Every structure is written in C-alpha cells, then in structure tokens.
Amino acid sequence: NVRLVFIVCLLAARPPWPASGRAVRRKPRLLRHVTEDAGLRKEALDALIRAARRGSGRLSLRSPLRPPVSLALRDPDWEVRNKAINLLVEVTPRFGQQLSEGMAEVLPGLVACLADIKVANRRATTQCLHTYMKTMGSANTEPVLGAIIRYGLDAADPEIQRNVCVSVPVLLTPDLAGGNFSQLVAALAKCLTSKDEAMANAALHALEAIRSTLGDQLFNGYLQQLNPPLRRYYFS
Ligand SMILES: *[C@@H]1O[C@H](CO)[C@@H](O)[C@H](O)[C@H]1NC(C)=O
C-alpha cells in the first residue's frame, strides 16, 4: 500500500506541531536526560536553551527545571556547566519577580560558577546574576548578595573567594546602588585580611569599586559598622 506508506513517512518527517511546542512536550524527557544520562546531557540542555529562546512560555524555573539545572551547574564537564548557565541566562529576564523562588535553589551552584576555571563560564554567570538583580530591583538584592557571601566570599576554597571578589565590581552597577551593602562590605573587609596577596588585592579592588559606585558618604557609613580591627585594615 504505497499511498499509506507515503503518508506515514510524511508524518514522521514533519511533526504536526511547531518546534517550540515540541520542545515543551519533550520537556520531561529532556529533564530526565539532563539528570540521568551523561551522554545526552549537553544535547538535552541545548534543546531546552532553544525552547527558552523561542520564548515558549511554559519553560520557566518552576520546580521540574530546578534540580536538573542545579546538578548541571556542578557537572565536571565545563561545557555542561556552560549550557546550564546559558539556560539560566535565557530564562532569567523573562520571569521577573516570579523567579525568586526558583532562583533560590540554583544560587549556590551559580555562585560557585563565578569561580569556574573557564573564563566564558565566569562571564556568563556574572551576566546572569547581574540581570537577575536588575530584574528584582535594587531593594531586593539581598538574596543574591547573601548567596554571594555565603557560597562565595565565605567559601572554604580560597580560589572561589578570590574569583568572587574579582566579580563584585562587574556585578554592582550604579543602578543597584539602592541596595543594602552592609554585609557585603563586611565580608569583603574580612577577605582583605587574607595572607593570600592576590585575594587581599581583589578584595581591596572590590571595596574601591563599591566606594565609587555608592559615593563616599554611604560607603563610609558601611565602614563605620565594621568592627574596629577590620576598619583599621581597610585604612592601613
Ligand atoms: C542593612 O543590613 C544590616 C544587616 O544586614 C542592618 O543592620 C542595617 O540596618 C541595614 N541598613 C539599612 C539602611 O536597611
């Protein structure tokens, strides 16, 4: 039956729904591939990025997407981490304030990527966190700054601490100056006391960047809140 075979082939070659709808329909399977199948992980993340770019509205940071993305951010393969960061870069500007709950879960992994061995990953992560803080507004920077401190500046690994210090001047643009930088200044002042010279320099540079973003008056107010030994360190 030649005609039937022809119709079947035609249907197989051209699925009846548009491509973005297809990715959303395939989403549960793609997420399973990210979580369970190292061989299909990159391909699945690429398909999710494409779906996010096409703006298929159902691809948000709701719970099914979070655990696979958190896992992929910690993958030993830098390309997998890169795709997970880029997926977040795609979904971040689209979801505005609804995003906060979803972001909270991926922030620890994302902050660790500020210290990724690959420059491209560090840059994309900085961009993603910056976009997120801008989306949330300067009054709501606390969750991100808190994560940067907890998983970055206070991390046990000096390599992470130093790289996160380096990213601070890029993250804190003047439009975010309305935030509360009290804790961040205190955490950076602690890094300033490090015996590791590269770290102390990075912390000093970050503090100077915050000073020039906030202006002397606001910045000095934060310095006044530091305990005296830390404050002396900054001025020495
Ligand atoms: C900023 O946060 C610190 C503690 O994190 C708090 O003590 C201080 O009052 C806050 N400042 C403002 C202006 O809200």
XYZ file of C-alpha atoms and ligand atoms in Angstrom:
250
model
C 0.000 0.000 0.000
C 2.218 2.747 -1.361
C -0.080 5.659 -0.535
C -0.302 4.731 3.163
C 3.484 4.334 3.436
C 3.910 7.750 1.831
C 1.561 9.419 4.346
C 3.276 7.712 7.266
C 6.685 8.893 6.025
C 5.380 12.441 5.596
C 4.028 12.500 9.138
C 7.256 11.144 10.560
C 9.289 13.789 8.738
C 7.071 16.730 9.670
C 5.504 16.551 13.096
C 2.173 18.391 13.126
C 3.072 20.791 15.965
C 5.529 23.727 15.850
C 9.091 23.189 17.009
C 8.869 25.135 20.267
C 5.746 23.246 21.272
C 7.624 20.067 20.538
C 10.442 21.017 22.940
C 7.930 21.774 25.674
C 6.172 18.475 25.025
C 9.529 16.739 25.245
C 10.498 18.674 28.378
C 10.008 15.884 30.935
C 12.182 13.608 28.815
C 14.824 16.329 28.278
C 14.981 16.996 32.016
C 15.383 13.283 32.655
C 18.263 13.206 30.169
C 19.967 16.114 31.989
C 19.655 14.327 35.317
C 20.249 10.726 34.421
C 22.122 10.394 31.166
C 25.606 11.956 30.914
C 25.724 11.038 27.212
C 22.606 13.049 26.368
C 23.080 15.871 28.881
C 24.518 18.514 26.514
C 22.052 17.755 23.757
C 19.125 17.986 26.177
C 20.358 21.302 27.618
C 20.768 22.663 24.063
C 17.168 21.727 23.279
C 15.987 23.466 26.462
C 18.010 26.604 25.594
C 16.449 26.645 22.107
C 12.989 26.302 23.598
C 13.709 29.147 26.047
C 14.985 31.370 23.193
C 11.832 30.773 21.202
C 10.047 32.044 24.269
C 7.883 29.040 24.833
C 6.106 30.361 27.898
C 5.915 27.115 29.781
C 9.662 26.796 30.162
C 10.182 28.581 33.463
C 12.226 27.936 36.558
C 9.370 26.033 38.160
C 10.293 23.050 40.206
C 10.925 20.398 37.491
C 13.643 22.519 35.903
C 15.476 23.394 39.114
C 17.053 20.102 40.275
C 18.468 19.227 36.823
C 19.883 22.749 36.405
C 21.429 22.703 39.901
C 23.030 19.381 39.088
C 24.301 20.534 35.676
C 25.881 23.649 37.255
C 28.125 21.276 39.229
C 28.903 18.915 36.379
C 32.614 18.045 35.985
C 32.366 18.844 32.252
C 32.705 22.630 31.746
C 30.561 22.510 28.592
C 27.657 21.093 30.585
C 28.091 23.866 33.168
C 28.228 26.393 30.314
C 24.917 25.186 28.899
C 23.249 25.230 32.312
C 24.415 28.843 32.865
C 23.217 29.832 29.409
C 19.835 28.263 30.050
C 19.548 30.457 33.162
C 20.687 33.483 31.111
C 17.725 32.798 28.788
C 15.050 32.294 31.423
C 16.181 34.994 33.899
C 14.985 38.170 32.146
C 11.649 36.604 31.180
C 10.270 35.730 34.551
C 10.896 38.812 36.650
C 9.748 38.620 40.209
C 8.198 35.163 39.817
C 11.729 33.925 39.502
C 12.909 34.361 43.064
C 11.706 31.040 44.421
C 13.263 29.111 41.547
C 16.487 31.072 41.692
C 16.990 30.444 45.415
C 17.584 26.784 44.684
C 20.100 27.317 41.887
C 22.006 30.215 43.513
C 24.560 28.074 45.423
C 25.649 26.336 42.212
C 25.531 29.544 40.213
C 27.698 31.477 42.695
C 30.271 28.651 42.547
C 30.364 29.203 38.755
C 31.646 32.751 39.395
C 34.902 30.906 40.107
C 34.678 28.492 37.167
C 38.008 27.505 35.602
C 36.651 28.718 32.227
C 36.539 32.474 31.659
C 33.456 32.099 29.434
C 31.570 30.474 32.300
C 32.641 33.138 34.779
C 31.473 35.887 32.400
C 28.129 34.267 31.625
C 27.498 33.695 35.346
C 28.283 37.326 36.178
C 25.898 38.441 33.433
C 23.184 36.119 34.699
C 23.438 37.260 38.335
C 23.561 40.895 37.280
C 20.445 40.523 35.117
C 18.705 38.777 37.969
C 19.496 41.544 40.474
C 18.343 44.184 37.977
C 15.128 42.272 37.375
C 14.449 42.085 41.096
C 15.361 45.745 41.674
C 17.940 47.285 43.970
C 15.677 46.927 47.030
C 15.646 43.132 46.574
C 19.306 42.329 46.054
C 19.562 40.636 49.450
C 19.070 37.006 48.297
C 21.783 37.290 45.646
C 24.201 39.256 47.831
C 23.549 36.780 50.661
C 24.362 33.846 48.344
C 27.474 35.614 47.031
C 28.659 35.964 50.626
C 27.655 32.503 51.867
C 28.780 30.427 48.876
C 31.467 32.797 47.568
C 33.255 35.196 49.913
C 32.839 32.921 52.946
C 33.605 29.716 50.995
C 36.289 27.393 52.359
C 38.070 27.388 48.996
C 40.348 30.474 48.582
C 40.132 30.098 44.803
C 36.352 30.626 44.979
C 36.738 33.536 47.418
C 39.246 35.322 45.196
C 37.272 34.869 41.974
C 34.084 36.073 43.630
C 35.934 39.196 44.881
C 37.001 39.798 41.283
C 33.406 39.567 40.026
C 31.975 42.070 42.534
C 32.915 45.274 40.630
C 31.195 43.943 37.500
C 28.094 42.791 39.392
C 27.422 46.008 41.270
C 26.483 48.644 38.739
C 25.245 52.111 39.801
C 21.602 51.149 39.128
C 21.854 48.734 42.065
C 23.258 51.339 44.460
C 19.948 51.472 46.361
C 20.634 48.039 47.871
C 21.993 47.351 51.340
C 25.692 46.504 51.027
C 26.401 46.290 54.736
C 27.043 42.528 54.813
C 28.918 42.556 51.514
C 31.318 45.263 52.695
C 31.901 43.300 55.920
C 32.603 40.061 54.008
C 34.994 41.831 51.637
C 36.764 43.512 54.553
C 37.350 40.044 56.001
C 38.898 38.901 52.676
C 41.131 41.959 52.886
C 42.839 40.443 55.935
C 43.842 37.310 53.978
C 47.536 36.381 53.852
C 46.921 35.478 50.209
C 48.045 38.654 48.479
C 46.011 38.099 45.309
C 42.884 37.726 47.421
C 43.594 40.789 49.541
C 44.180 42.827 46.359
C 40.966 41.565 44.765
C 39.037 42.438 47.936
C 40.550 45.931 48.052
C 39.676 46.490 44.407
C 36.098 45.330 45.056
C 35.766 47.674 48.042
C 37.090 50.590 45.995
C 34.582 49.761 43.249
C 31.754 49.785 45.796
C 33.009 53.088 47.174
C 32.966 54.706 43.736
C 29.512 53.244 42.973
C 27.929 54.328 46.260
C 29.842 57.515 46.939
C 31.998 58.226 49.976
C 29.192 59.075 52.354
C 27.219 55.836 52.009
C 30.382 53.760 51.846
C 31.842 55.327 54.979
C 28.588 54.540 56.736
C 29.181 50.844 55.986
C 32.793 51.118 57.134
C 31.627 52.569 60.437
C 29.599 49.383 61.008
C 32.716 47.202 60.786
C 34.444 46.198 63.966
C 37.496 48.381 64.660
C 40.242 45.873 63.714
C 38.645 45.310 60.273
C 38.211 49.035 59.775
C 41.886 49.617 60.599
C 42.786 47.036 57.990
C 40.961 48.950 55.309
C 42.740 52.193 56.177
C 46.194 50.667 56.594
C 21.433 46.828 56.240
O 21.581 45.496 56.740
C 22.124 45.435 58.036
C 22.261 43.984 58.438
O 22.376 43.165 57.372
C 21.263 46.161 59.030
O 21.854 46.137 60.312
C 21.064 47.592 58.571
O 20.151 48.235 59.413
C 20.558 47.660 57.146
N 20.554 49.035 56.718
C 19.502 49.582 56.161
C 19.657 51.020 55.752
O 18.456 48.987 55.985
